[in-house]
Structures are given as structure tokens and as C-alpha cells.
Amino acid sequence: MFRRFVMASVKLVERWLPDPFLFAIILTFLTFIMGIAFTAQTPLQMVRHWGSGFWGLLAFTMQMVLILVTGHTLAQAPVFKRALSALASIPKNAASAVVLVTVVAAIASWINWGFGLVLGALFAKEIARRTELRCDYRLLIAASYSAFMFWHAGLSSSAGLMMASASTNFAVISGGVLSGPIPTSATLFAPFTIIMLLFFLITIPLINRAMLPKNQQDIVLIDPSKLEVDIAEQAKPKGMMTPAEKLENSRVISYLVGIMGLVVVVSHFIKSGFSLDLNIVNFMFLIAGIILHGTPAKFLKAVTTAVKGAGGIIIQFPFYAGIMGMVIGVGASGLSLANIMSDGFVSISNAATLPTFTFLSAGLLNMFVPSGGGQWVIQAPIMIPAAHELGASIEKVIMAYAWGDVWTNMLQPFWALPALAIAGLRAKDIMGFLIVHLIFIGVACSVLLLVL
């Protein structure tokens, strides 16, 4: 019965889910109409909010392009490919393969969300090369992406780290309730967070295992030759190279740049401890790629191959920035869609239910504002004062927001774009499987936040 439900979800999504770009367009129109209907703003005001926000994610867009390109480039290096291949040789059947992909991606996502997103997809592709396992390729990629939910309870959590940082303006972000930081020991490493992490670390891999198609005709395999990226190029004999070509094929150049990069990375960790953000992750991927490819010529050819999958990110992220502009845009009434969504859940909450309703409101708002830090800046000034007034745990509300923000990523294709580009799949290929996770995580988090 469970597998029949999964296959029905897969077929439903394949039929009805539009391309992620059209999804963003439809969401743009929906936000536009909702803003007019619920915030008493004019169509012209909503269009202006859209236009003013449209380029608000340019820096983040470039970071996401680089996480895709540098990660994909690193994966093409012979040494890295051999390492992934060795790890992919561990599973003995399709069931163990899906479980291993989920666990590896979960651990990587807990360390850093960008690292997990790229590594999970790359590892799933490596597993797919083992055709004797007969593991559904769509499910492998969906399994790697399902582990993305471990991000906000991990070492790169937007809300948890923001509330622990001394540089945060706590008076503003907490609506005047807090005057200083909340340590991660009370949020990311609190007992209730650890319990939830362990619960999902056990259940999510098992759910992915249970979704394996039973009928052979339902299994979608991929030709391993389509997963190969040929970047090998026979270099000219050195005697026939021009001075420019000798520089392009010089290992000394790559290694000198690599040494400089390693100094930067070591200095970062000495100064900041084990702190990972997108910039340092991208920098490590970039330097590792330069070193492992050996020569500038080989590295640049790998980059040229990798950048071909970045089109979706480049085009779609500005539209989501425009949607964010409409969601947070305030009219003469002083209302915004973000305020209305959050206030609505607060109005029906009490001390016991506020964490659960915070989770639900974060999940809803995430559909329109798929930015962890950006969304928390919107919701924190509403949720933290509400927790203070109702006598609820502020720390628990912070983590409830974190779980809610990753929950609807199982439906929102925004964050899946890099993984889909690496895998060469469409959103509709994996979202049918992820609907099962959307339902499970929604129910499980709602209950756990009530009882823990």
C-alpha cells in the first residue's frame, strides 16, 4: 500500500508539476494577487515591491552558482572520483545503496548545507554507475536531497548561528526582548534538538528504503555512459608548445595557487574555529579542484563542463528575490504578507502550541521566501516577543522555525536546483518521492515539538 501511494505521488507530480522556472512564475503571480487581496496594496505597489527586490539575491545567486560549479569541478578530478567510487562500492544491493546515500548526505548537510547538497548528489550519481544494484536513479537523487533537512539543525543553521553571534542586533531581531546572544548549547545542541536529529537520522533513510519500486517496470535506471564527463585532452609534447601553452599546462602554477589557498583555509580555521559558510566552502572546493586537476588547462576544461548546469540558478533566483520583495513589502496600512502569515499563527497559539505553530508558519512562509537567514529576520521580531509574552521557550521557538524552514524544501524546488543540475534531472523526477517526506516530516515535527 505504501509503495502504491509513492508511485501514485510520482505519477501525479510527473503529470502536473511544472518546470521550476514556471513554478517561480506561478508563485510570482500568486504572491502578487495575495498582496493586493490581504494587504490592501495596489497592483502598482506590488509591482514596485517585485522590481525593488528582484536583484536582492545577486550575491547569493553567485554563491550558489559557485557551489555547483566548484563542487562539480572537484568531482571530475581523478583522485576525487576514485574516492567516491570506493565509497560507492560498499552497498551490496539497492536498499543499502539508498540508505547509505541518505546517511552520507545527512552528515554532510549537518556539517554544511552547501557541502551536503553537492556531495549528496555527486555520491548518488556514483552509486548509479553500479548498474548491477538496479537502484532507481530518481530515488537516489531524491534520497540525497531529502537529507537536506538536516541543514538547519546543524553547524550552518541560519537561525541558530545568527542568535549565537555577538554581531547580531538582538534588540531589533527579537523585538526588544533579548539583549544578548543565545548559545548554540541551548538551540543546536539542546537535548530536544539532538533527539529530533537522531529520530530523523533513523527514519528518513528507512523511508527512502521503503520507497524502492517493487515492480521492475517502475524502476528508472540511467545509462552509466551519460554520467561520464570526458575532460581528458591529450596535451602536446612540451617541445611543440608555445610559451603560453606551457603556462597553461604547468603543474607549478596550480600548486603555487594551491599553496596560497591552503594558507588561507588554515588561517580561517585558526581564527574562526570550525566555522563554515558558503564562501569558505566554495573556496575550499575551488582550491582543491585546482590542485587535484594538476594543470590550469585541465581545471578550466572541467569548469567549462560544470558551468553548463548553472542556467536554472542564474535565471530563477532573481524571480524568487522579486517574490521576497512582494512578501515583505509594506503598504500604507503597515501590513505585509509575511506579517499577516506569522501573526495569524501567533494569534491561535499558547505556550505549549507556539513551537508547533512557529514550525507551520515557517514552512508556509518558506514557500515564498526560500532564504533561511532572510526569513528569520522577518519572523524573529514576531515569534520571539510572542514566546516571551506567552511564556514559551524562546530556544525551542528558534529551532521550531529552523525545522519549518527546511520542511517545505521538500516541495519548494528552489534549493534543489544545484542537485538537479548535477544529476541532470528535472524537479518533477524527484518531487513525487519528496511529497512522502513532506507529509512525514510535517506530522513528525508537529508532534515532537508538542511532546518534547
Short mmCIF file of C-alpha atoms in Angstrom, two decimals:
data_model
loop_
_atom_site.label_atom_id
_atom_site.label_comp_id
_atom_site.label_asym_id
_atom_site.label_seq_id
_atom_site.Cartn_x
_atom_site.Cartn_y
_atom_site.Cartn_z
CA MET A 1 0.00 0.00 0.00
CA PHE A 2 2.83 2.40 0.87
CA ARG A 3 4.62 1.73 -2.43
CA ARG A 4 1.35 2.25 -4.33
CA PHE A 5 0.98 5.65 -2.65
CA VAL A 6 4.57 6.52 -3.56
CA MET A 7 4.14 5.53 -7.20
CA ALA A 8 0.85 7.46 -7.35
CA SER A 9 2.64 10.55 -6.00
CA VAL A 10 5.43 10.14 -8.54
CA LYS A 11 2.98 9.88 -11.43
CA LEU A 12 0.89 12.79 -10.14
CA VAL A 13 3.92 15.07 -9.89
CA GLU A 14 5.29 14.00 -13.28
CA ARG A 15 1.96 14.98 -14.82
CA TRP A 16 1.19 18.23 -13.01
CA LEU A 17 4.38 19.81 -11.60
CA PRO A 18 5.68 22.48 -13.99
CA ASP A 19 9.31 23.26 -14.66
CA PRO A 20 10.92 25.08 -11.68
CA PHE A 21 11.06 28.30 -13.73
CA LEU A 22 7.31 28.16 -14.38
CA PHE A 23 6.82 27.27 -10.69
CA ALA A 24 8.59 30.53 -9.80
CA ILE A 25 6.43 32.47 -12.30
CA ILE A 26 3.22 30.97 -10.91
CA LEU A 27 4.37 31.76 -7.36
CA THR A 28 5.08 35.33 -8.50
CA PHE A 29 1.52 35.76 -9.78
CA LEU A 30 0.06 34.14 -6.65
CA THR A 31 2.06 36.44 -4.35
CA PHE A 32 1.02 39.45 -6.41
CA ILE A 33 -2.67 38.59 -6.04
CA MET A 34 -2.35 37.75 -2.33
CA GLY A 35 -0.61 41.07 -1.65
CA ILE A 36 -3.45 43.01 -3.24
CA ALA A 37 -6.13 40.93 -1.50
CA PHE A 38 -4.71 40.79 2.04
CA THR A 39 -2.55 43.90 2.50
CA ALA A 40 -4.75 46.47 0.73
CA GLN A 41 -1.93 47.42 -1.62
CA THR A 42 -2.45 48.48 -5.23
CA PRO A 43 -1.18 46.48 -8.20
CA LEU A 44 1.36 49.24 -8.86
CA GLN A 45 2.71 48.98 -5.31
CA MET A 46 3.10 45.21 -5.60
CA VAL A 47 4.88 45.55 -8.94
CA ARG A 48 7.24 48.10 -7.39
CA HIS A 49 7.97 45.72 -4.47
CA TRP A 50 8.70 42.99 -7.04
CA GLY A 51 11.04 45.23 -9.01
CA SER A 52 12.88 46.58 -5.96
CA GLY A 53 13.51 43.08 -4.65
CA PHE A 54 14.35 41.46 -7.97
CA TRP A 55 18.12 41.89 -7.71
CA GLY A 56 18.32 41.40 -3.95
CA LEU A 57 19.89 37.94 -4.17
CA LEU A 58 22.66 38.63 -6.68
CA ALA A 59 25.49 37.85 -4.25
CA PHE A 60 23.72 34.71 -3.05
CA THR A 61 23.00 33.67 -6.65
CA MET A 62 26.70 33.86 -7.46
CA GLN A 63 27.50 31.83 -4.35
CA MET A 64 25.04 29.15 -5.46
CA VAL A 65 26.46 29.09 -8.98
CA LEU A 66 29.92 28.63 -7.50
CA ILE A 67 28.80 25.85 -5.11
CA LEU A 68 27.52 24.00 -8.17
CA VAL A 69 30.49 24.73 -10.45
CA THR A 70 33.28 24.22 -7.91
CA GLY A 71 31.67 21.09 -6.48
CA HIS A 72 31.10 19.59 -9.91
CA THR A 73 34.63 20.53 -11.00
CA LEU A 74 36.12 18.89 -7.92
CA ALA A 75 34.12 15.74 -8.62
CA GLN A 76 35.71 15.48 -12.08
CA ALA A 77 39.22 15.29 -10.60
CA PRO A 78 40.57 11.72 -10.94
CA VAL A 79 41.51 11.39 -7.24
CA PHE A 80 38.08 12.54 -6.04
CA LYS A 81 36.32 10.26 -8.50
CA ARG A 82 38.30 7.29 -7.19
CA ALA A 83 37.41 8.20 -3.59
CA LEU A 84 33.68 8.42 -4.39
CA SER A 85 33.92 5.18 -6.35
CA ALA A 86 35.49 3.39 -3.37
CA LEU A 87 32.70 4.60 -1.08
CA ALA A 88 30.08 3.63 -3.67
CA SER A 89 31.43 0.05 -3.72
CA ILE A 90 30.19 -0.57 -0.15
CA PRO A 91 26.45 -1.23 -0.82
CA LYS A 92 25.56 -4.76 -1.87
CA ASN A 93 22.00 -4.07 -3.03
CA ALA A 94 19.63 -1.23 -3.89
CA ALA A 95 18.26 -0.98 -0.36
CA SER A 96 21.64 -0.48 1.28
CA ALA A 97 22.61 1.95 -1.50
CA VAL A 98 19.65 4.25 -0.81
CA VAL A 99 20.29 4.13 2.94
CA LEU A 100 23.99 4.91 2.53
CA VAL A 101 23.32 7.85 0.19
CA THR A 102 20.85 9.30 2.70
CA VAL A 103 23.17 8.91 5.69
CA VAL A 104 26.23 10.34 3.88
CA ALA A 105 24.22 13.33 2.60
CA ALA A 106 22.67 13.86 6.05
CA ILE A 107 26.04 14.01 7.80
CA ALA A 108 27.44 16.32 5.12
CA SER A 109 24.35 18.58 5.30
CA TRP A 110 24.63 18.75 9.10
CA ILE A 111 28.24 19.93 8.69
CA ASN A 112 27.33 22.45 5.98
CA TRP A 113 24.25 22.69 3.79
CA GLY A 114 26.15 23.59 0.59
CA PHE A 115 28.60 20.76 1.15
CA GLY A 116 25.76 18.29 1.74
CA LEU A 117 23.77 19.44 -1.27
CA VAL A 118 26.67 18.91 -3.67
CA LEU A 119 28.29 15.86 -2.07
CA GLY A 120 24.95 14.05 -1.74
CA ALA A 121 24.13 14.48 -5.44
CA LEU A 122 27.65 13.51 -6.53
CA PHE A 123 27.62 10.40 -4.36
CA ALA A 124 24.17 9.41 -5.64
CA LYS A 125 25.49 9.69 -9.21
CA GLU A 126 28.45 7.48 -8.33
CA ILE A 127 26.13 4.84 -6.85
CA ALA A 128 24.02 5.00 -10.03
CA ARG A 129 27.02 3.86 -12.08
CA ARG A 130 26.70 0.46 -10.41
CA THR A 131 24.01 -0.88 -12.71
CA GLU A 132 24.08 -4.30 -11.00
CA LEU A 133 22.36 -2.73 -7.97
CA ARG A 134 19.36 -1.75 -10.15
CA CYS A 135 18.62 1.23 -7.92
CA ASP A 136 16.14 3.80 -9.20
CA TYR A 137 18.18 6.87 -10.20
CA ARG A 138 15.38 9.30 -9.34
CA LEU A 139 15.11 7.85 -5.84
CA LEU A 140 18.87 8.06 -5.30
CA ILE A 141 18.84 11.79 -6.05
CA ALA A 142 15.65 12.28 -4.02
CA ALA A 143 17.28 10.43 -1.10
CA SER A 144 20.33 12.68 -1.23
CA TYR A 145 18.11 15.79 -1.30
CA SER A 146 15.83 14.54 1.50
CA ALA A 147 18.88 14.69 3.78
CA PHE A 148 18.99 18.46 3.15
CA MET A 149 16.53 18.76 6.04
CA PHE A 150 19.42 18.26 8.48
CA TRP A 151 20.85 21.65 7.48
CA HIS A 152 19.05 23.98 9.89
CA ALA A 153 19.77 21.81 12.91
CA GLY A 154 23.46 21.62 12.01
CA LEU A 155 26.62 23.65 12.00
CA SER A 156 25.43 26.05 9.26
CA SER A 157 22.00 26.76 10.74
CA SER A 158 20.95 30.28 9.81
CA ALA A 159 18.73 30.97 12.83
CA GLY A 160 20.84 29.11 15.39
CA LEU A 161 24.09 30.79 14.38
CA MET A 162 22.51 34.22 13.98
CA MET A 163 21.12 34.09 17.51
CA ALA A 164 24.50 32.97 18.88
CA SER A 165 26.52 35.66 17.09
CA ALA A 166 27.65 38.68 19.10
CA SER A 167 27.36 40.81 15.94
CA THR A 168 23.57 40.33 15.72
CA ASN A 169 21.38 43.30 16.65
CA PHE A 170 19.34 41.45 19.27
CA ALA A 171 17.13 44.39 20.18
CA VAL A 172 15.91 44.60 16.58
CA ILE A 173 15.68 40.91 15.71
CA SER A 174 13.89 40.00 18.97
CA GLY A 175 11.54 42.95 19.10
CA GLY A 176 13.27 44.28 22.19
CA VAL A 177 13.03 41.02 24.16
CA LEU A 178 16.70 39.95 24.03
CA SER A 179 19.80 41.96 24.84
CA GLY A 180 22.44 39.31 24.15
CA PRO A 181 23.17 36.06 22.29
CA ILE A 182 21.60 32.65 22.88
CA PRO A 183 24.36 29.99 22.90
CA THR A 184 24.13 27.08 20.49
CA SER A 185 24.13 24.75 23.51
CA ALA A 186 20.55 25.94 24.10
CA THR A 187 19.44 25.58 20.46
CA LEU A 188 21.52 23.46 18.05
CA PHE A 189 22.90 21.19 20.79
CA ALA A 190 19.93 21.21 23.14
CA PRO A 191 18.61 17.75 24.15
CA PHE A 192 15.32 18.20 22.26
CA THR A 193 17.24 19.07 19.06
CA ILE A 194 19.54 16.06 19.42
CA ILE A 195 16.52 13.77 19.96
CA MET A 196 14.84 15.10 16.81
CA LEU A 197 18.06 14.75 14.80
CA LEU A 198 18.51 11.14 15.86
CA PHE A 199 14.85 10.38 15.18
CA PHE A 200 15.10 11.65 11.61
CA LEU A 201 18.55 10.13 11.04
CA ILE A 202 16.92 6.74 11.68
CA THR A 203 13.56 7.26 9.99
CA ILE A 204 14.43 9.21 6.81
CA PRO A 205 16.85 6.54 5.45
CA LEU A 206 14.27 3.84 6.26
CA ILE A 207 11.54 5.75 4.44
CA ASN A 208 13.78 6.13 1.40
CA ARG A 209 14.48 2.39 1.56
CA ALA A 210 10.76 1.64 1.75
CA MET A 211 10.12 3.74 -1.38
CA LEU A 212 12.19 1.45 -3.60
CA PRO A 213 9.95 0.40 -6.51
CA LYS A 214 8.89 -3.22 -6.19
CA ASN A 215 8.00 -3.79 -9.83
CA GLN A 216 10.88 -3.87 -12.27
CA GLN A 217 8.96 -1.77 -14.80
CA ASP A 218 8.72 1.07 -12.27
CA ILE A 219 12.50 1.28 -11.80
CA VAL A 220 14.17 4.09 -13.74
CA LEU A 221 17.84 3.40 -14.42
CA ILE A 222 20.34 5.64 -16.15
CA ASP A 223 22.90 4.70 -18.75
CA PRO A 224 26.27 4.97 -16.94
CA SER A 225 27.80 6.44 -20.09
CA LYS A 226 25.57 9.51 -19.60
CA LEU A 227 27.14 10.06 -16.20
CA GLU A 228 30.66 10.16 -17.57
CA VAL A 229 32.24 13.52 -18.20
CA ASP A 230 35.14 13.39 -20.60
CA ILE A 231 37.55 16.17 -19.80
CA ALA A 232 40.69 14.31 -20.84
CA GLU A 233 42.69 16.03 -23.53
CA GLN A 234 45.96 14.86 -24.98
CA ALA A 235 48.48 17.59 -24.31
CA LYS A 236 51.05 18.45 -26.95
CA PRO A 237 54.64 17.35 -26.38
CA LYS A 238 56.40 20.12 -24.45
CA GLY A 239 58.75 20.74 -27.35
CA MET A 240 55.82 21.71 -29.58
CA MET A 241 54.11 24.02 -27.03
CA THR A 242 54.15 27.78 -27.26
CA PRO A 243 55.20 29.67 -24.09
CA ALA A 244 51.53 30.38 -23.37
CA GLU A 245 50.62 26.68 -23.72
CA LYS A 246 53.45 25.71 -21.38
CA LEU A 247 52.00 28.01 -18.72
CA GLU A 248 48.50 26.59 -19.27
CA ASN A 249 49.84 23.05 -18.74
CA SER A 250 52.17 23.88 -15.85
CA ARG A 251 51.61 21.97 -12.60
CA VAL A 252 53.83 24.52 -10.83
CA ILE A 253 51.23 27.26 -11.44
CA SER A 254 48.43 25.14 -9.99
CA TYR A 255 50.44 24.04 -6.99
CA LEU A 256 51.56 27.60 -6.15
CA VAL A 257 47.96 28.81 -6.22
CA GLY A 258 47.01 25.74 -4.18
CA ILE A 259 49.60 26.53 -1.50
CA MET A 260 48.30 30.09 -1.21
CA GLY A 261 44.75 28.76 -0.92
CA LEU A 262 45.70 26.25 1.76
CA VAL A 263 47.27 29.05 3.81
CA VAL A 264 44.01 31.00 3.58
CA VAL A 265 41.94 27.97 4.65
CA VAL A 266 44.21 27.11 7.59
CA SER A 267 44.25 30.75 8.71
CA HIS A 268 40.44 30.84 8.57
CA PHE A 269 40.07 27.83 10.85
CA ILE A 270 42.73 29.09 13.26
CA LYS A 271 40.96 32.44 13.52
CA SER A 272 37.30 31.34 13.40
CA GLY A 273 37.36 27.73 14.61
CA PHE A 274 35.33 25.13 12.71
CA SER A 275 33.14 27.75 11.07
CA LEU A 276 31.83 27.02 7.59
CA ASP A 277 29.92 29.44 5.41
CA LEU A 278 29.27 29.41 1.67
CA ASN A 279 32.34 31.48 0.89
CA ILE A 280 34.82 29.22 2.68
CA VAL A 281 33.16 26.06 1.31
CA ASN A 282 33.34 27.43 -2.22
CA PHE A 283 36.95 28.49 -1.65
CA MET A 284 37.93 25.02 -0.40
CA PHE A 285 36.19 23.35 -3.37
CA LEU A 286 37.92 25.78 -5.76
CA ILE A 287 41.43 25.31 -4.35
CA ALA A 288 41.02 21.54 -4.09
CA GLY A 289 39.89 21.44 -7.72
CA ILE A 290 42.88 23.47 -8.90
CA ILE A 291 45.29 21.21 -7.03
CA LEU A 292 43.71 17.88 -7.96
CA HIS A 293 43.30 18.65 -11.67
CA GLY A 294 47.03 19.32 -11.84
CA THR A 295 47.20 21.96 -14.56
CA PRO A 296 45.25 25.17 -15.29
CA ALA A 297 44.21 23.79 -18.69
CA LYS A 298 42.59 20.66 -17.20
CA PHE A 299 40.94 22.66 -14.43
CA LEU A 300 39.43 25.20 -16.85
CA LYS A 301 38.08 22.46 -19.10
CA ALA A 302 36.36 20.89 -16.09
CA VAL A 303 34.91 24.30 -15.16
CA THR A 304 33.59 24.78 -18.71
CA THR A 305 31.79 21.44 -18.43
CA ALA A 306 30.42 22.17 -14.95
CA VAL A 307 29.07 25.65 -15.68
CA LYS A 308 26.62 24.32 -18.27
CA GLY A 309 24.24 23.26 -15.50
CA ALA A 310 24.04 26.67 -13.83
CA GLY A 311 21.42 28.22 -16.12
CA GLY A 312 18.45 27.42 -13.88
CA ILE A 313 20.04 29.07 -10.85
CA ILE A 314 21.06 32.21 -12.75
CA ILE A 315 17.59 32.78 -14.20
CA GLN A 316 15.31 31.65 -11.37
CA PHE A 317 16.90 33.15 -8.26
CA PRO A 318 16.13 36.77 -9.24
CA PHE A 319 12.45 35.83 -9.57
CA TYR A 320 12.48 34.44 -6.03
CA ALA A 321 14.14 37.65 -4.87
CA GLY A 322 11.25 39.52 -6.50
CA ILE A 323 8.75 37.28 -4.70
CA MET A 324 10.53 38.04 -1.42
CA GLY A 325 10.22 41.74 -2.20
CA MET A 326 6.44 41.39 -2.55
CA VAL A 327 6.12 39.24 0.58
CA ILE A 328 7.91 41.72 2.84
CA GLY A 329 6.71 44.86 1.03
CA VAL A 330 4.65 47.12 3.31
CA GLY A 331 1.86 49.40 2.13
CA ALA A 332 0.11 52.37 3.73
CA SER A 333 -1.67 50.01 6.12
CA GLY A 334 1.67 48.93 7.58
CA LEU A 335 0.93 45.31 6.70
CA SER A 336 2.97 42.83 4.69
CA LEU A 337 2.15 39.28 3.67
CA ALA A 338 4.95 37.99 5.91
CA ASN A 339 3.49 39.77 8.95
CA ILE A 340 -0.01 38.51 8.23
CA MET A 341 1.15 34.88 7.89
CA SER A 342 3.18 34.94 11.11
CA ASP A 343 0.66 36.95 13.14
CA GLY A 344 -2.11 34.60 12.09
CA PHE A 345 -0.37 31.59 13.61
CA VAL A 346 0.63 33.51 16.75
CA SER A 347 -2.99 34.57 17.35
CA ILE A 348 -4.11 30.95 17.76
CA SER A 349 -1.12 29.82 19.86
CA ASN A 350 -0.43 29.27 23.54
CA ALA A 351 2.77 28.43 25.41
CA ALA A 352 2.52 24.73 24.52
CA THR A 353 1.50 25.10 20.87
CA LEU A 354 3.59 28.11 19.82
CA PRO A 355 6.62 25.99 18.74
CA THR A 356 4.39 23.83 16.51
CA PHE A 357 2.63 26.84 15.00
CA THR A 358 6.02 28.52 14.51
CA PHE A 359 7.08 25.40 12.60
CA LEU A 360 3.96 25.53 10.41
CA SER A 361 4.23 29.28 9.75
CA ALA A 362 7.93 28.93 8.84
CA GLY A 363 7.07 26.15 6.40
CA LEU A 364 4.36 28.25 4.76
CA LEU A 365 6.48 31.39 4.50
CA ASN A 366 9.41 29.34 3.15
CA MET A 367 7.40 28.71 0.00
CA PHE A 368 7.60 32.44 -0.73
CA VAL A 369 10.87 33.40 0.99
CA PRO A 370 13.26 30.44 0.46
CA SER A 371 16.13 32.03 2.36
CA GLY A 372 16.89 30.77 5.85
CA GLY A 373 18.53 33.90 7.22
CA GLY A 374 16.29 36.30 5.31
CA GLN A 375 13.14 34.58 6.50
CA TRP A 376 14.31 34.53 10.14
CA VAL A 377 14.87 38.30 10.03
CA ILE A 378 11.18 38.58 9.04
CA GLN A 379 9.76 36.12 11.57
CA ALA A 380 12.02 36.57 14.61
CA PRO A 381 10.60 40.00 15.62
CA ILE A 382 7.16 38.39 15.68
CA MET A 383 7.87 34.94 17.15
CA ILE A 384 10.34 35.88 19.90
CA PRO A 385 8.09 38.53 21.52
CA ALA A 386 5.17 36.08 21.23
CA ALA A 387 7.20 33.40 23.04
CA HIS A 388 8.15 35.90 25.74
CA GLU A 389 4.54 37.02 26.22
CA LEU A 390 3.07 33.50 26.24
CA GLY A 391 5.81 32.05 28.47
CA ALA A 392 7.03 29.64 25.76
CA SER A 393 10.66 28.58 25.32
CA ILE A 394 12.40 31.07 23.03
CA GLU A 395 15.11 28.49 22.27
CA LYS A 396 12.52 25.94 21.23
CA VAL A 397 10.75 28.50 19.05
CA ILE A 398 14.05 29.25 17.29
CA MET A 399 14.56 25.57 16.47
CA ALA A 400 10.89 25.13 15.52
CA TYR A 401 11.43 27.85 12.94
CA ALA A 402 14.57 26.05 11.75
CA TRP A 403 12.73 22.75 11.20
CA GLY A 404 9.82 24.53 9.50
CA ASP A 405 12.12 26.38 7.14
CA VAL A 406 13.63 23.13 5.82
CA TRP A 407 10.35 21.19 5.90
CA THR A 408 8.74 22.69 2.79
CA ASN A 409 12.02 22.49 0.88
CA MET A 410 10.70 19.01 0.12
CA LEU A 411 8.15 20.77 -2.12
CA GLN A 412 9.87 24.08 -3.00
CA PRO A 413 12.33 23.39 -5.89
CA PHE A 414 14.48 26.48 -5.12
CA TRP A 415 17.16 24.63 -3.14
CA ALA A 416 17.02 21.51 -5.32
CA LEU A 417 18.31 23.32 -8.40
CA PRO A 418 22.04 22.66 -7.80
CA ALA A 419 21.41 18.97 -7.08
CA LEU A 420 19.16 18.64 -10.14
CA ALA A 421 21.80 20.32 -12.32
CA ILE A 422 24.46 17.89 -11.09
CA ALA A 423 22.14 14.92 -11.59
CA GLY A 424 20.78 16.01 -14.96
CA LEU A 425 17.19 15.57 -13.78
CA ARG A 426 14.07 17.70 -13.65
CA ALA A 427 12.25 18.71 -10.46
CA LYS A 428 9.28 16.51 -11.37
CA ASP A 429 11.61 13.47 -11.45
CA ILE A 430 12.23 13.59 -7.68
CA MET A 431 9.38 15.61 -6.16
CA GLY A 432 6.96 12.68 -6.17
CA PHE A 433 9.22 10.88 -3.69
CA LEU A 434 9.73 14.05 -1.67
CA ILE A 435 5.98 14.52 -1.14
CA VAL A 436 6.17 11.47 1.15
CA HIS A 437 8.86 13.24 3.18
CA LEU A 438 6.84 16.45 3.18
CA ILE A 439 3.94 14.63 4.84
CA PHE A 440 6.08 12.61 7.25
CA ILE A 441 8.28 15.50 8.40
CA GLY A 442 5.26 17.77 8.80
CA VAL A 443 3.43 15.31 11.05
CA ALA A 444 6.52 14.17 12.97
CA CYS A 445 7.82 17.67 13.72
CA SER A 446 4.40 18.92 14.76
CA VAL A 447 4.06 16.10 17.27
CA LEU A 448 7.67 16.13 18.52
CA LEU A 449 7.59 19.88 19.13
CA LEU A 450 4.49 19.37 21.28
CA VAL A 451 5.77 16.47 23.38
CA LEU A 452 9.50 17.14 23.80
#
